[in-house]
Coordinates of C-alpha atoms and ligand atoms in Angstrom, one line a residue:
M1 CA -33.9 67.8 64.8
T2 CA -36.1 65.5 66.9
A3 CA -37.8 65.4 70.2
V4 CA -36.8 61.7 70.8
E5 CA -34.1 61.5 73.4
P6 CA -31.3 59.6 71.8
M7 CA -31.4 56.2 73.5
T8 CA -29.5 53.4 71.8
A9 CA -31.2 50.1 70.9
V10 CA -29.2 48.3 73.7
E11 CA -30.3 51.0 76.2
I12 CA -33.9 50.7 75.2
A13 CA -33.9 46.9 75.5
V14 CA -32.4 47.1 79.0
A15 CA -34.9 49.8 80.1
V16 CA -37.9 47.9 78.7
K17 CA -36.9 44.5 80.2
S18 CA -36.3 46.0 83.6
G19 CA -39.7 47.8 83.5
R20 CA -38.0 51.2 83.7
R21 CA -39.5 52.2 80.4
S22 CA -42.6 50.8 78.7
A23 CA -42.2 49.7 75.1
R24 CA -45.3 51.6 74.4
S25 CA -43.8 54.9 75.5
V26 CA -40.7 54.2 73.5
V27 CA -42.7 53.5 70.4
D28 CA -45.0 56.5 70.9
E29 CA -42.0 58.8 71.1
H30 CA -40.5 57.5 67.9
L31 CA -43.9 57.7 66.1
S32 CA -44.2 61.4 67.2
A33 CA -40.7 62.1 65.9
I34 CA -41.7 60.5 62.6
Q35 CA -44.9 62.5 62.4
A36 CA -43.0 65.7 63.1
G37 CA -40.0 65.2 60.9
D38 CA -40.9 62.7 58.1
P39 CA -43.0 65.0 55.9
E40 CA -39.8 66.8 55.1
V41 CA -37.2 63.9 55.2
H42 CA -39.5 61.3 53.6
A43 CA -37.6 58.3 55.0
F44 CA -40.8 56.2 55.1
N45 CA -43.0 54.7 52.4
L46 CA -45.3 53.4 55.1
V47 CA -45.6 54.0 58.8
A48 CA -47.3 51.1 60.6
A49 CA -48.4 53.1 63.7
A50 CA -51.3 50.9 64.8
Q51 CA -49.4 47.6 64.4
A52 CA -46.4 49.1 66.2
R53 CA -48.4 50.2 69.2
A54 CA -50.2 46.9 69.4
R55 CA -46.9 45.0 69.3
A56 CA -45.4 47.4 71.9
D57 CA -48.3 46.6 74.2
E58 CA -47.6 42.8 73.8
I59 CA -44.0 43.4 74.8
D60 CA -45.1 45.3 77.9
A61 CA -47.6 42.6 78.8
A62 CA -44.8 40.0 78.5
V63 CA -42.6 42.1 80.9
A64 CA -45.5 42.5 83.3
S65 CA -46.0 38.7 83.4
G66 CA -42.3 38.0 84.1
R67 CA -41.4 36.7 80.6
D68 CA -38.3 37.9 78.8
P69 CA -39.3 39.6 75.5
G70 CA -35.8 39.2 74.1
P71 CA -32.6 41.1 73.4
M72 CA -34.4 43.7 71.2
A73 CA -37.3 44.3 73.7
G74 CA -39.3 47.3 72.6
V75 CA -36.7 48.5 70.0
P76 CA -38.3 50.4 67.1
V77 CA -37.0 49.1 63.7
A78 CA -37.4 50.6 60.3
L79 CA -37.3 48.1 57.4
K80 CA -36.2 48.8 53.9
D81 CA -39.2 48.3 51.6
N82 CA -37.7 45.3 49.8
L83 CA -38.0 43.1 52.9
C84 CA -41.3 41.1 52.9
T85 CA -43.7 41.8 55.7
R86 CA -46.8 39.7 56.1
G87 CA -49.9 41.8 55.7
M88 CA -47.9 45.0 55.2
A89 CA -47.4 46.4 51.7
T90 CA -43.9 45.8 50.3
T91 CA -43.2 48.1 47.2
C92 CA -39.5 48.2 46.5
S93 CA -40.4 51.8 45.8
S94 CA -41.8 50.6 42.4
R95 CA -45.1 51.2 40.7
I96 CA -45.0 47.6 39.5
L97 CA -45.5 46.2 43.0
E98 CA -48.3 48.6 43.8
G99 CA -51.0 46.8 45.9
W100 CA -48.9 43.8 46.6
V101 CA -49.0 42.5 50.2
P102 CA -46.6 39.7 51.0
P103 CA -48.1 36.5 52.6
Y104 CA -45.0 36.0 54.7
D105 CA -42.3 37.7 56.7
A106 CA -38.6 37.8 55.6
A107 CA -36.4 35.7 57.9
V108 CA -34.8 38.8 59.4
V109 CA -38.2 40.3 60.2
E110 CA -39.2 37.0 62.0
R111 CA -35.9 37.0 64.0
L112 CA -36.2 40.7 65.0
R113 CA -39.9 40.3 66.0
D114 CA -39.0 37.1 68.0
A115 CA -36.3 39.1 69.8
G116 CA -38.9 41.7 70.9
A117 CA -38.3 44.4 68.2
V118 CA -41.2 46.6 67.0
V119 CA -41.5 47.3 63.3
V120 CA -42.5 51.0 62.9
G121 CA -42.6 51.1 59.1
K122 CA -41.1 50.5 55.6
T123 CA -38.5 52.8 54.3
N124 CA -37.9 54.5 50.9
M125 CA -35.3 53.2 48.6
D126 CA -34.1 53.4 45.0
E127 CA -36.5 51.3 42.9
F128 CA -35.5 47.7 43.3
A129 CA -32.4 48.9 45.2
M130 CA -30.8 50.2 42.0
G131 CA -29.2 53.5 42.7
S132 CA -26.9 55.4 45.1
S133 CA -29.1 58.4 46.1
T134 CA -32.7 57.2 46.7
E135 CA -33.7 59.5 43.9
N136 CA -34.8 56.5 41.8
S137 CA -37.8 55.9 44.1
A138 CA -41.2 56.0 42.3
F139 CA -42.4 57.9 45.4
G140 CA -40.0 60.8 45.4
P141 CA -36.6 61.1 47.0
T142 CA -35.5 61.0 50.7
R143 CA -33.6 64.0 52.1
N144 CA -30.4 63.7 54.1
P145 CA -31.4 64.6 57.7
C146 CA -28.0 66.4 58.1
D147 CA -28.8 68.7 55.2
H148 CA -32.1 68.6 53.5
S149 CA -30.7 69.8 50.2
R150 CA -28.5 66.7 49.9
V151 CA -29.2 63.1 49.1
P152 CA -29.0 60.5 51.9
G153 CA -27.2 58.0 49.6
G154 CA -28.7 54.8 48.4
S155 CA -30.2 52.6 47.7
S156 CA -31.2 52.1 51.4
G157 CA -31.4 55.9 51.9
G158 CA -34.7 55.7 53.8
S159 CA -33.4 53.4 56.5
A160 CA -30.2 55.4 56.8
A161 CA -32.1 58.6 57.1
A162 CA -34.6 57.1 59.6
V163 CA -31.8 56.2 61.9
A164 CA -29.9 59.5 61.4
A165 CA -33.1 61.5 62.1
G166 CA -33.9 59.6 65.3
F167 CA -37.1 58.0 63.8
A168 CA -35.8 54.6 64.8
P169 CA -32.6 53.4 66.6
V170 CA -32.4 50.5 64.1
G171 CA -32.8 50.3 60.4
L172 CA -32.4 47.3 58.1
G173 CA -31.1 47.7 54.5
S174 CA -29.8 45.5 51.7
D175 CA -26.3 45.9 50.2
T176 CA -25.7 44.6 46.7
G177 CA -22.9 47.0 45.8
G178 CA -22.8 49.4 48.8
S179 CA -26.4 50.2 49.5
I180 CA -26.0 49.9 53.3
R181 CA -22.4 51.3 53.7
Q182 CA -22.7 54.3 51.3
P183 CA -25.9 55.8 52.8
A184 CA -24.6 55.0 56.3
A185 CA -21.5 57.1 55.5
L186 CA -23.5 60.0 53.9
C187 CA -25.9 60.1 56.8
G188 CA -23.3 59.7 59.6
V189 CA -24.5 56.4 61.0
V190 CA -23.0 52.8 61.3
G191 CA -23.8 50.4 58.5
V192 CA -22.8 46.8 58.1
K193 CA -22.7 44.5 55.1
P194 CA -22.2 41.1 56.6
T195 CA -20.4 38.2 54.9
Y196 CA -22.5 36.7 52.1
G197 CA -24.5 33.9 53.6
L198 CA -24.3 35.1 57.2
V199 CA -27.8 36.6 57.2
S200 CA -30.7 34.8 55.5
R201 CA -32.0 36.4 52.3
Y202 CA -35.3 34.6 52.6
G203 CA -38.0 37.2 52.0
L204 CA -35.6 39.8 50.6
V205 CA -36.9 40.8 47.1
A206 CA -33.9 39.8 44.9
F207 CA -31.9 42.3 42.9
A208 CA -28.6 40.4 42.2
S209 CA -28.7 37.2 44.2
S210 CA -25.0 36.4 44.2
L211 CA -24.3 39.9 45.7
D212 CA -27.3 40.8 48.0
Q213 CA -26.9 40.8 51.8
I214 CA -29.1 42.3 54.5
G215 CA -27.5 44.3 57.4
P216 CA -28.2 46.9 60.1
F217 CA -28.0 50.7 60.4
T218 CA -27.6 52.0 63.9
T219 CA -26.1 55.0 65.7
T220 CA -23.5 53.0 67.6
V221 CA -21.2 50.1 66.9
A222 CA -22.6 48.1 69.8
D223 CA -26.1 48.4 68.5
S224 CA -25.0 47.1 65.1
A225 CA -23.3 44.1 66.9
A226 CA -26.5 43.4 68.9
V227 CA -28.7 43.5 65.8
L228 CA -26.3 41.4 63.7
D229 CA -26.2 38.8 66.5
V230 CA -30.0 38.6 66.3
I231 CA -30.4 38.4 62.5
S232 CA -27.4 36.2 61.5
G233 CA -27.3 32.4 61.5
P234 CA -28.3 29.4 59.5
D235 CA -31.7 29.3 57.6
G236 CA -32.7 26.3 55.5
R237 CA -35.0 28.5 53.4
D238 CA -32.0 30.3 51.8
S239 CA -29.8 27.9 49.9
T240 CA -26.8 30.2 50.3
S241 CA -27.1 30.5 54.1
I242 CA -24.0 29.4 55.9
G243 CA -24.8 26.3 57.8
A244 CA -22.7 26.6 61.0
P245 CA -23.7 29.0 63.7
Q246 CA -21.3 32.0 64.0
P247 CA -19.6 33.5 67.1
R248 CA -21.4 36.4 68.7
V249 CA -20.0 39.7 67.6
A250 CA -21.1 41.6 70.7
D251 CA -19.0 39.4 73.1
T252 CA -15.6 40.6 71.8
L253 CA -16.5 44.2 70.9
D254 CA -14.1 45.6 73.5
D255 CA -11.1 43.5 72.7
G256 CA -9.2 46.3 70.9
V257 CA -6.8 46.2 68.0
E258 CA -3.5 45.7 69.7
G259 CA -1.2 43.8 67.4
L260 CA -3.7 43.6 64.5
R261 CA -2.3 44.1 61.0
I262 CA -4.4 46.6 59.2
G263 CA -3.8 47.6 55.6
V264 CA -4.8 50.9 53.9
L265 CA -6.3 49.7 50.6
A266 CA -4.4 51.7 48.1
E267 CA -6.6 51.1 45.0
L268 CA -9.7 52.5 46.9
S269 CA -8.0 55.3 48.8
G270 CA -6.2 57.4 46.2
D271 CA -7.5 58.7 42.9
G272 CA -10.9 60.2 42.9
V273 CA -11.2 60.4 46.7
A274 CA -12.0 64.0 47.9
P275 CA -9.2 65.5 49.9
D276 CA -11.4 66.1 53.0
V277 CA -12.5 62.4 52.9
A278 CA -8.9 61.3 52.5
A279 CA -8.0 63.4 55.6
R280 CA -10.6 61.7 57.7
L281 CA -9.2 58.3 56.6
R282 CA -5.7 59.4 57.7
A283 CA -7.1 60.4 61.1
A284 CA -8.8 57.0 61.5
V285 CA -5.5 55.3 60.6
G286 CA -3.8 57.4 63.2
A287 CA -6.4 56.3 65.8
L288 CA -5.9 52.6 65.0
E289 CA -2.1 53.0 65.2
S290 CA -2.4 54.7 68.6
A291 CA -4.5 51.8 69.8
G292 CA -1.7 49.4 68.9
A293 CA -2.5 48.2 65.4
R294 CA 0.3 47.8 62.9
V295 CA -0.8 49.7 59.8
A296 CA 0.8 49.5 56.3
E297 CA -0.3 50.1 52.7
A298 CA -2.1 47.2 51.1
S299 CA -2.7 46.5 47.4
V300 CA -5.5 44.6 45.7
P301 CA -4.7 45.4 42.1
A302 CA -7.8 43.9 40.5
A303 CA -10.1 46.0 42.7
V304 CA -9.8 48.8 40.2
Y305 CA -12.0 46.7 37.9
G306 CA -14.6 46.1 40.5
L307 CA -17.0 48.7 39.3
S308 CA -16.9 47.6 35.7
A309 CA -17.4 43.9 36.7
Y310 CA -20.2 44.9 39.1
Y311 CA -22.2 46.9 36.5
L312 CA -22.3 43.8 34.2
I313 CA -22.9 41.1 36.8
A314 CA -25.5 43.0 38.9
P315 CA -27.6 44.0 35.8
A316 CA -27.3 40.5 34.4
E317 CA -28.7 38.9 37.5
A318 CA -31.3 41.7 37.8
S319 CA -32.6 41.1 34.3
S320 CA -33.3 37.5 35.2
N321 CA -34.7 38.2 38.7
L322 CA -37.1 41.0 37.5
A323 CA -38.6 38.8 34.7
R324 CA -41.2 37.6 37.3
Y325 CA -42.9 41.0 37.2
D326 CA -45.1 40.2 34.3
G327 CA -48.5 41.5 35.4
V328 CA -49.7 38.0 36.3
R329 CA -48.3 37.2 39.7
Y330 CA -47.6 40.5 41.6
G331 CA -48.9 44.0 41.9
L332 CA -49.6 46.1 38.8
R333 CA -51.4 44.8 35.7
V334 CA -52.0 47.0 32.6
D335 CA -54.5 45.3 30.4
A336 CA -54.0 44.8 26.7
S337 CA -55.7 42.6 24.0
S338 CA -53.0 39.8 24.2
T339 CA -51.0 38.3 27.0
P340 CA -47.6 39.4 25.6
G341 CA -49.2 42.9 25.1
M342 CA -50.3 42.9 28.7
N343 CA -46.8 41.9 29.9
T344 CA -45.2 44.7 27.8
A345 CA -47.7 47.3 28.9
T346 CA -47.3 46.4 32.5
R347 CA -43.5 46.4 32.5
S348 CA -43.4 49.6 30.4
S349 CA -45.5 51.6 32.8
G350 CA -44.5 49.8 36.0
F351 CA -40.7 50.1 35.9
G352 CA -38.8 53.4 36.2
D353 CA -35.9 54.5 33.9
E354 CA -33.0 53.1 35.9
V355 CA -34.6 49.7 36.3
K356 CA -35.3 49.6 32.6
R357 CA -31.7 50.6 31.9
R358 CA -30.4 47.8 34.1
I359 CA -32.7 45.2 32.5
M360 CA -31.5 46.2 29.0
L361 CA -27.8 46.2 30.1
G362 CA -28.2 42.8 31.7
T363 CA -30.1 41.3 28.9
Y364 CA -27.5 42.5 26.4
A365 CA -24.6 41.2 28.6
L366 CA -26.2 37.8 28.7
S367 CA -27.3 37.5 25.1
A368 CA -25.8 34.9 22.7
G369 CA -22.8 36.4 20.9
Y370 CA -22.1 38.9 23.7
Y371 CA -22.1 36.6 26.8
D372 CA -18.4 35.7 26.6
A373 CA -17.3 39.3 26.0
Y374 CA -19.4 40.8 28.8
Y375 CA -20.9 38.5 31.4
G376 CA -18.2 35.8 31.0
K377 CA -15.4 38.4 31.2
A378 CA -16.9 40.1 34.2
Q379 CA -17.0 36.7 36.0
K380 CA -13.3 36.2 35.3
V381 CA -12.6 39.6 36.7
R382 CA -14.6 38.7 39.8
T383 CA -12.3 35.7 40.3
L384 CA -9.2 37.9 39.9
I385 CA -10.5 40.2 42.6
V386 CA -11.3 37.2 44.9
N387 CA -7.7 35.9 44.3
D388 CA -6.1 39.3 45.0
F389 CA -8.0 39.6 48.2
A390 CA -7.0 36.1 49.2
S391 CA -3.3 37.0 49.0
V392 CA -3.8 40.3 50.8
W393 CA -5.4 38.4 53.7
E394 CA -2.2 36.5 54.2
Q395 CA -0.6 39.7 55.3
F396 CA -3.4 41.6 56.9
D397 CA -6.3 41.0 59.4
L398 CA -8.3 44.0 58.2
L399 CA -8.3 46.6 55.5
V400 CA -9.5 50.2 55.6
S401 CA -10.6 52.7 52.9
P402 CA -13.1 55.5 52.5
T403 CA -16.7 54.3 52.2
S404 CA -17.6 56.9 49.7
P405 CA -15.3 59.1 47.7
T406 CA -17.3 62.2 48.6
T407 CA -19.7 63.4 51.3
A408 CA -23.4 63.7 50.5
F409 CA -24.0 65.4 47.1
P410 CA -26.8 67.8 46.3
L411 CA -30.2 66.3 45.2
G412 CA -30.4 66.3 41.5
E413 CA -26.6 66.6 40.9
R414 CA -26.1 63.1 39.4
T415 CA -29.5 62.1 38.2
A416 CA -28.8 63.0 34.6
D417 CA -25.5 61.2 34.5
P418 CA -25.7 57.5 35.4
L419 CA -21.9 57.0 35.2
A420 CA -21.3 59.8 37.8
M421 CA -23.9 58.1 40.0
Y422 CA -22.3 54.7 39.6
M423 CA -18.9 56.2 40.6
S424 CA -20.4 56.6 44.2
D425 CA -20.0 52.9 44.6
V426 CA -16.3 52.6 43.6
C427 CA -15.1 51.8 47.1
T428 CA -18.0 49.5 48.1
V429 CA -18.6 47.1 45.2
P430 CA -15.4 45.0 45.4
V431 CA -16.5 43.4 48.7
N432 CA -19.9 42.4 47.2
L433 CA -18.0 40.6 44.4
T434 CA -15.9 38.6 46.9
G435 CA -18.7 38.0 49.5
Q436 CA -16.5 39.4 52.3
A437 CA -17.7 41.5 55.3
A438 CA -17.4 45.3 55.4
M439 CA -18.9 48.1 57.4
S440 CA -18.9 51.9 57.5
V441 CA -18.2 53.8 60.7
P442 CA -18.8 57.6 60.9
Y443 CA -15.6 59.4 61.4
G444 CA -16.1 63.1 61.6
V445 CA -17.1 65.6 58.9
G446 CA -15.7 67.0 55.7
H447 CA -15.1 70.6 54.6
D448 CA -18.9 71.0 54.1
G449 CA -19.7 69.9 57.7
L450 CA -21.3 66.7 56.3
P451 CA -20.5 63.2 57.7
V452 CA -17.6 61.1 56.4
G453 CA -17.5 57.3 56.8
V454 CA -14.5 55.0 57.1
Q455 CA -14.9 51.5 55.6
I456 CA -13.4 48.5 57.4
L457 CA -13.1 45.4 55.3
A458 CA -12.6 41.9 56.8
P459 CA -12.2 38.4 55.3
A460 CA -15.3 36.2 55.1
L461 CA -16.7 35.6 58.6
G462 CA -14.2 38.2 60.0
E463 CA -17.1 40.2 61.6
P464 CA -15.8 39.8 65.2
V465 CA -12.4 41.3 64.4
M466 CA -14.0 43.9 62.1
F467 CA -16.3 45.1 64.9
R468 CA -13.3 45.4 67.3
A469 CA -11.7 47.9 65.0
A470 CA -15.0 49.7 64.5
A471 CA -15.4 50.1 68.3
V472 CA -11.9 51.5 68.5
L473 CA -12.6 54.1 65.9
E474 CA -15.9 55.1 67.5
A475 CA -14.2 55.4 70.9
S476 CA -11.4 57.6 69.5
L477 CA -13.7 60.3 68.4
Ligands
LIG1 N1 -25.6 51.7 43.9 C1 -25.4 50.4 43.5 C2 -26.3 50.1 42.3 O1 -27.0 51.0 41.9 C3 -25.6 49.4 44.6 C4 -27.0 49.1 44.9 C5 -27.2 48.2 46.1 O2 -26.3 47.9 46.8 N2 -28.4 47.7 46.2 O3 -26.4 49.0 41.8

């Protein structure tokens, strides 16, 4: 699939810091892989080759002069195109942001750069992160590197595909309802949705602010731990950032699962889950048991309402967040004879169908007369889900479920049926509503030979324990 030898992020950083590999040669190799493979895969909206080479040379100069470039020294990183990058276009895969160049970097971009990482480009996504297949991009879909006739999942499908194809060892995505975990599962890579507030959202273009979190895609669990340790931590510029510094995840990665109580989440593991996906979950449970975990069935009854609550709350917040694209402040402007006419013309031609659908759903759910019946009710359901999880955490340290009910589906299969598309998120959305941590770990393949992901769920700030289970699963394959 690719000429790049599959070095992990951790290996690259060690090799670059020791002078065994130059950052420049690492970056050049990945840029060649992108040039060869991306015309078909279309993981990237923008490849920043010149900036990446210049940055790599800076890292090499630092090494040559005896300075430590940091824990991500020379590691190529692919950024979802809803993360602001100073001087580099950020489109959210939408026409409405065409021509907009952010004047600042997102907090995660600053942190990765400060740690020595090299940004190689911005990745394709569903427009404004609304979707589960990356087919809602204004720039055309991304293809799954494992099978080009299939979707990579979404909305962070470009970052997942970039990592799966070997274009970059690290991708960043955003997860509002599953947009890191689901594409990670469908592309066969590791994807992490950290606890809400663990990673700063400063510079992430907002979709649904009470649900959005940024997290990594990598090929190994240890790489995700290393990236999370770099990007997490307090940030005064995000009012929802957790104030206290968190323990490093990488330090306890090899502590195993002996004695941990792990629940199989019944509501997310039964009806609607394809038999081959269910079989992989059973295999994962067996591996955790063999490693000394105590596994039992767990129930979070209100989780079955997760999808319904999510598809009211997320559009409601989106309808408010997207009000700022009015033709005045960002990107596209379509002129008209009056200002309201200009606003309407800009929004009508700048937004795609799914974004318009979400804005209409959200505006309806928030409107006087319907607020209590829709948005208010959904918020009550959200509290029920939070409470049900709180009682399950009294009995279990971790929970497991499939990440996605099916493997990667064919391009075009669900585009005409929004509800079928929304069903892709049934296993992932509950955790966004509660703010808890969850990740997807690749665990073999289904009947069609395509990757299956197992989801591990942890209580808020349970990342260290969650990663221990992920490491056990990875090692058991
Ligand atoms: N697929 C879900 C949606 O369309 C989740 C998106 C996301 O997590 N950004 O809303």
